[in-house]
Coordinates of C-alpha atoms in Angstrom, one line a residue:
M1 CA -13.6 -80.8 -25.9
M2 CA -14.2 -78.3 -28.7
T3 CA -17.2 -79.1 -30.9
M4 CA -17.2 -78.6 -34.7
H5 CA -19.6 -75.7 -34.2
S6 CA -17.2 -73.8 -31.9
I7 CA -14.3 -74.5 -34.3
S8 CA -16.3 -73.1 -37.2
I9 CA -17.1 -69.9 -35.2
R10 CA -13.4 -69.3 -34.3
F11 CA -12.3 -70.0 -37.9
I12 CA -14.8 -67.4 -39.2
A13 CA -13.7 -64.8 -36.6
I14 CA -10.0 -65.3 -37.5
C15 CA -10.8 -64.9 -41.2
A16 CA -12.8 -61.7 -40.5
C17 CA -9.9 -60.2 -38.6
A18 CA -7.5 -61.1 -41.4
L19 CA -9.7 -59.4 -43.9
L20 CA -9.7 -56.2 -41.8
V21 CA -6.0 -56.2 -41.1
V22 CA -4.7 -57.0 -44.6
P23 CA -6.3 -54.0 -46.4
A24 CA -5.1 -51.7 -43.6
Q25 CA -1.5 -53.0 -44.0
A26 CA -1.8 -52.7 -47.8
Q27 CA -3.1 -49.1 -47.4
L28 CA -0.1 -48.2 -45.2
T29 CA 2.4 -49.6 -47.7
R30 CA 0.9 -47.5 -50.5
E31 CA 1.6 -44.2 -48.6
R32 CA 4.8 -42.4 -49.8
A33 CA 6.6 -39.2 -48.8
N34 CA 6.1 -36.4 -51.2
P35 CA 9.4 -36.3 -53.2
G36 CA 8.8 -32.6 -54.1
A37 CA 8.4 -31.5 -50.5
P38 CA 10.8 -28.9 -49.1
V39 CA 14.1 -30.1 -47.5
E40 CA 13.8 -29.7 -43.8
D41 CA 16.4 -28.4 -41.3
V42 CA 18.7 -26.6 -43.7
F43 CA 19.7 -24.8 -40.6
R44 CA 18.5 -25.5 -37.1
A45 CA 17.4 -21.9 -36.3
G46 CA 16.3 -18.8 -38.1
T47 CA 19.5 -17.0 -37.0
L48 CA 23.0 -18.4 -36.9
V49 CA 24.6 -15.9 -34.6
V50 CA 23.7 -12.5 -36.1
L51 CA 23.1 -13.5 -39.7
P52 CA 19.6 -14.8 -40.6
T53 CA 19.3 -18.2 -42.3
V54 CA 16.8 -19.5 -44.9
T55 CA 15.1 -21.5 -42.1
N56 CA 11.7 -20.0 -41.2
I57 CA 9.0 -20.5 -38.6
P58 CA 6.0 -22.7 -39.7
E59 CA 2.6 -21.0 -39.9
G60 CA 1.0 -20.4 -36.5
N61 CA 4.2 -21.1 -34.5
W62 CA 6.0 -18.6 -32.3
N63 CA 9.7 -18.5 -31.5
F64 CA 11.0 -16.7 -28.4
T65 CA 14.7 -16.0 -28.4
I66 CA 17.2 -14.8 -25.8
Q67 CA 20.6 -13.7 -27.2
H68 CA 23.3 -13.0 -24.7
S69 CA 27.0 -12.1 -25.2
F70 CA 29.6 -11.4 -22.6
G71 CA 32.8 -9.3 -22.5
L72 CA 36.1 -10.2 -24.2
V73 CA 37.6 -13.6 -23.3
S74 CA 41.0 -11.9 -23.7
S75 CA 40.3 -9.8 -20.7
G76 CA 41.8 -12.6 -18.7
V77 CA 41.2 -14.1 -15.3
D78 CA 40.7 -10.7 -13.6
E79 CA 37.5 -10.2 -15.6
L80 CA 36.7 -14.0 -15.4
F81 CA 37.4 -14.2 -19.1
G82 CA 34.7 -11.8 -20.0
L83 CA 32.0 -12.8 -17.5
D84 CA 32.5 -9.6 -15.6
G85 CA 32.5 -7.5 -18.7
T86 CA 29.7 -5.5 -20.2
A87 CA 27.1 -7.9 -21.6
N88 CA 24.6 -7.3 -24.4
V89 CA 21.2 -9.0 -24.3
R90 CA 18.5 -9.2 -27.0
F91 CA 15.0 -10.6 -26.4
G92 CA 13.0 -11.4 -29.5
L93 CA 9.7 -12.9 -30.5
D94 CA 8.9 -14.1 -34.1
V95 CA 5.7 -15.6 -35.5
G96 CA 5.1 -17.5 -38.7
L97 CA 2.3 -15.8 -40.6
T98 CA 2.5 -18.6 -43.3
D99 CA 5.0 -21.4 -43.9
A100 CA 7.0 -18.9 -46.0
V101 CA 6.6 -15.5 -44.2
S102 CA 7.5 -14.6 -40.6
V103 CA 7.7 -11.3 -38.7
G104 CA 9.4 -10.5 -35.4
V105 CA 10.3 -7.8 -32.9
G106 CA 13.1 -7.5 -30.4
R107 CA 14.9 -5.3 -28.0
S108 CA 18.7 -5.0 -27.3
R109 CA 20.5 -3.6 -24.3
F110 CA 23.2 -1.7 -26.3
D111 CA 21.9 1.6 -27.4
K112 CA 18.5 0.4 -26.2
V113 CA 17.6 -0.6 -29.7
Y114 CA 14.1 -1.8 -30.6
D115 CA 13.9 -3.7 -33.9
G116 CA 11.4 -5.3 -36.2
R117 CA 12.1 -7.8 -38.9
L118 CA 10.5 -9.7 -41.8
K119 CA 11.6 -12.9 -43.6
W120 CA 10.1 -14.4 -46.8
N121 CA 11.1 -17.8 -48.3
V122 CA 10.8 -17.1 -52.0
L123 CA 12.1 -20.6 -53.0
R124 CA 12.6 -23.8 -51.0
Q125 CA 15.1 -26.6 -51.8
S126 CA 13.1 -29.7 -52.7
R127 CA 13.8 -33.3 -51.9
D128 CA 13.7 -34.5 -55.5
G129 CA 16.3 -32.0 -56.6
R130 CA 14.1 -30.1 -59.0
M131 CA 14.7 -27.0 -56.9
P132 CA 18.4 -27.4 -55.8
V133 CA 18.6 -24.3 -53.5
G134 CA 16.6 -22.3 -51.1
L135 CA 16.2 -18.5 -51.6
A136 CA 14.9 -16.1 -48.9
V137 CA 14.9 -12.4 -48.3
A138 CA 15.0 -10.6 -45.0
A139 CA 14.8 -7.0 -43.9
G140 CA 14.7 -5.2 -40.6
A141 CA 14.6 -1.8 -39.0
G142 CA 15.8 -0.6 -35.6
I143 CA 15.5 2.5 -33.6
T144 CA 17.9 3.7 -30.9
T145 CA 15.9 4.9 -27.8
L146 CA 18.8 6.5 -25.9
K147 CA 17.9 10.0 -24.8
N148 CA 20.4 11.8 -27.1
G149 CA 18.3 14.6 -28.4
F150 CA 18.1 13.3 -31.9
S151 CA 14.9 13.1 -33.9
L152 CA 13.1 9.8 -34.7
G153 CA 14.4 9.7 -38.2
D154 CA 18.0 10.3 -37.1
R155 CA 17.9 7.3 -34.7
M156 CA 16.7 4.8 -37.3
N157 CA 18.9 2.0 -38.8
Y158 CA 18.2 -0.8 -41.2
H159 CA 19.4 -4.0 -42.8
A160 CA 18.4 -6.1 -45.8
T161 CA 19.8 -9.4 -47.1
V162 CA 19.2 -12.0 -49.7
M163 CA 20.0 -15.6 -48.6
L164 CA 20.9 -18.4 -51.0
A165 CA 21.4 -21.8 -49.3
R166 CA 21.7 -25.5 -50.0
K167 CA 21.7 -28.5 -47.8
W168 CA 24.2 -30.8 -49.5
N169 CA 23.6 -33.9 -47.4
D170 CA 22.3 -34.8 -43.9
A171 CA 25.4 -33.2 -42.4
L172 CA 26.4 -30.1 -44.5
S173 CA 24.5 -26.9 -45.2
L174 CA 26.0 -23.7 -46.8
Q175 CA 24.7 -20.2 -47.3
I176 CA 25.8 -17.1 -49.0
A177 CA 24.0 -13.8 -48.3
P178 CA 24.7 -10.3 -49.6
V179 CA 23.9 -7.8 -46.8
M180 CA 23.2 -4.0 -46.7
S181 CA 23.4 -2.1 -43.5
H182 CA 22.4 1.6 -43.2
F183 CA 22.3 4.2 -40.4
N184 CA 20.5 7.5 -41.0
V185 CA 23.0 9.4 -38.9
V186 CA 26.6 8.5 -38.2
Y187 CA 29.4 10.2 -36.2
K188 CA 32.8 11.9 -36.7
D189 CA 35.2 11.9 -33.8
L190 CA 38.8 12.1 -32.7
D191 CA 40.7 9.1 -31.4
R192 CA 43.3 9.3 -28.6
F193 CA 46.0 10.2 -31.2
G194 CA 44.0 13.2 -32.5
E195 CA 43.1 11.4 -35.8
V196 CA 39.7 11.8 -37.3
V197 CA 37.5 8.7 -37.0
E198 CA 34.6 8.8 -39.4
E199 CA 31.6 6.4 -39.7
R200 CA 29.9 5.5 -42.9
N201 CA 26.1 5.5 -43.3
T202 CA 26.0 2.5 -45.6
H203 CA 27.9 -0.8 -45.6
V204 CA 27.7 -3.7 -48.0
A205 CA 28.9 -7.1 -46.8
L206 CA 28.8 -10.7 -48.0
G207 CA 27.6 -13.1 -45.3
L208 CA 29.1 -16.6 -45.6
S209 CA 27.9 -19.3 -43.2
G210 CA 27.9 -23.0 -42.9
R211 CA 26.6 -25.8 -40.6
Y212 CA 27.9 -29.3 -40.1
A213 CA 25.8 -31.8 -38.1
L214 CA 27.8 -34.1 -35.8
N215 CA 24.7 -36.1 -35.1
P216 CA 20.9 -35.5 -35.3
R217 CA 21.0 -33.2 -32.3
V218 CA 24.4 -31.5 -32.3
S219 CA 26.0 -29.4 -35.0
V220 CA 28.8 -26.8 -35.4
A221 CA 28.4 -23.6 -37.4
V222 CA 30.6 -20.7 -38.7
E223 CA 29.7 -17.2 -39.8
Y224 CA 31.8 -14.6 -41.6
L225 CA 30.7 -11.1 -42.5
P226 CA 33.4 -9.4 -44.7
V227 CA 32.6 -5.8 -45.7
L228 CA 33.0 -5.0 -49.4
G229 CA 34.3 -1.6 -50.4
T230 CA 34.5 1.4 -48.1
R231 CA 33.8 1.0 -44.4
S232 CA 33.8 3.0 -41.1
D233 CA 37.3 3.8 -39.7
G234 CA 38.6 1.4 -37.2
T235 CA 36.1 -1.4 -38.0
V236 CA 36.9 -5.0 -39.0
D237 CA 35.0 -8.0 -40.3
N238 CA 32.9 -10.0 -37.8
V239 CA 33.6 -13.7 -37.3
S240 CA 31.5 -16.2 -35.3
V241 CA 31.6 -19.9 -34.5
A242 CA 28.8 -21.8 -32.7
L243 CA 27.8 -25.1 -31.3
N244 CA 24.1 -25.9 -31.7
L245 CA 22.2 -28.3 -29.4
D246 CA 18.7 -29.4 -30.4
T247 CA 16.7 -30.6 -27.4
G248 CA 13.3 -30.9 -29.0
G249 CA 11.3 -27.7 -28.3
H250 CA 14.5 -25.8 -27.7
V251 CA 17.5 -25.0 -29.9
F252 CA 20.4 -23.9 -27.6
Q253 CA 23.4 -22.2 -29.3
L254 CA 26.7 -21.6 -27.7
F255 CA 28.9 -19.2 -29.7
F256 CA 32.2 -17.2 -29.8
T257 CA 32.0 -14.0 -31.8
S258 CA 34.1 -10.9 -32.3
S259 CA 31.2 -8.5 -32.3
D260 CA 29.4 -7.3 -29.2
W261 CA 26.3 -6.3 -31.3
L262 CA 23.4 -8.7 -31.7
T263 CA 21.6 -7.0 -34.6
L264 CA 22.8 -7.5 -38.1
Q265 CA 23.2 -3.9 -39.2
H266 CA 25.3 -3.1 -36.1
A267 CA 27.5 -6.2 -36.4
V268 CA 28.3 -5.3 -40.0
A269 CA 29.0 -1.6 -39.4
R270 CA 30.4 -1.3 -35.9
N271 CA 32.6 -4.4 -35.1
T272 CA 36.0 -3.3 -33.8
T273 CA 37.6 -6.5 -32.5
R274 CA 39.5 -9.1 -34.5
F275 CA 38.6 -12.8 -33.8
L276 CA 41.9 -14.2 -35.0
D277 CA 43.8 -11.8 -32.6
G278 CA 42.0 -13.5 -29.7
D279 CA 39.6 -10.6 -29.2
F280 CA 36.3 -12.5 -29.1
R281 CA 33.5 -12.9 -26.6
W282 CA 31.4 -15.9 -25.8
G283 CA 27.6 -16.1 -25.5
F284 CA 24.5 -18.1 -26.0
I285 CA 21.1 -18.1 -27.8
V286 CA 18.0 -19.9 -26.6
N287 CA 15.3 -20.5 -29.1
R288 CA 12.0 -21.7 -27.7
V289 CA 9.3 -22.7 -30.3
F290 CA 5.7 -22.9 -29.2

């Protein structure tokens, strides 16, 4: 049988616990998310297919990427729908210097191009709507390391872009991005009909891209790079569609694209196959953040 003394001790212990728990619960209920914080996940990765996005790498994080494209699907069953064709591969590593600035390096198989790139988020879309869009700038330089007898300067190529994006809701994000592509040296050649085919040093394009989330881990995306004004002979605008799978530490992207180039300046200036004619290739991108 419980005595009055033991009942009193238990009552005091229960009251003491209640006094400790209630303030803790009250403190938790007073915490609120910062309404002026940046909108997250405007895009799931820093690159859609070849076009950079306003999404950047947080400070101190590293992102290792593998980009791989196969041959043309239209090559048919004899070439296993492109799997037997010539593949292009790019390995890249980017690091967030701050939450707004990242730098990266990479190497592509085609033309044995080594590249470096920089991205800076000038403005970030805010949750409270005071900043309705995100604005970022990106630039990169590449060097062809094929043994072609050209000087270092002759083998250099560049790109620069300004990205303006908005996440309209939990599902839809859109981006518009003027792009400049430049090659220090270009070529003039004859095609099989004896006609002169001439390349241009500089191209200006307008990158249009969008992403639609089917659920928190799966989204579809499109990318279109129409060239404005004059362009190299025989080239056409690059088109890509992608399926993005977020698995936590990885973002895995499956894509179809008309270009066999994986660097922006090359995709703008040197794409020669038309997506809507069925001349596209499939590939994938693996993003590993650590």
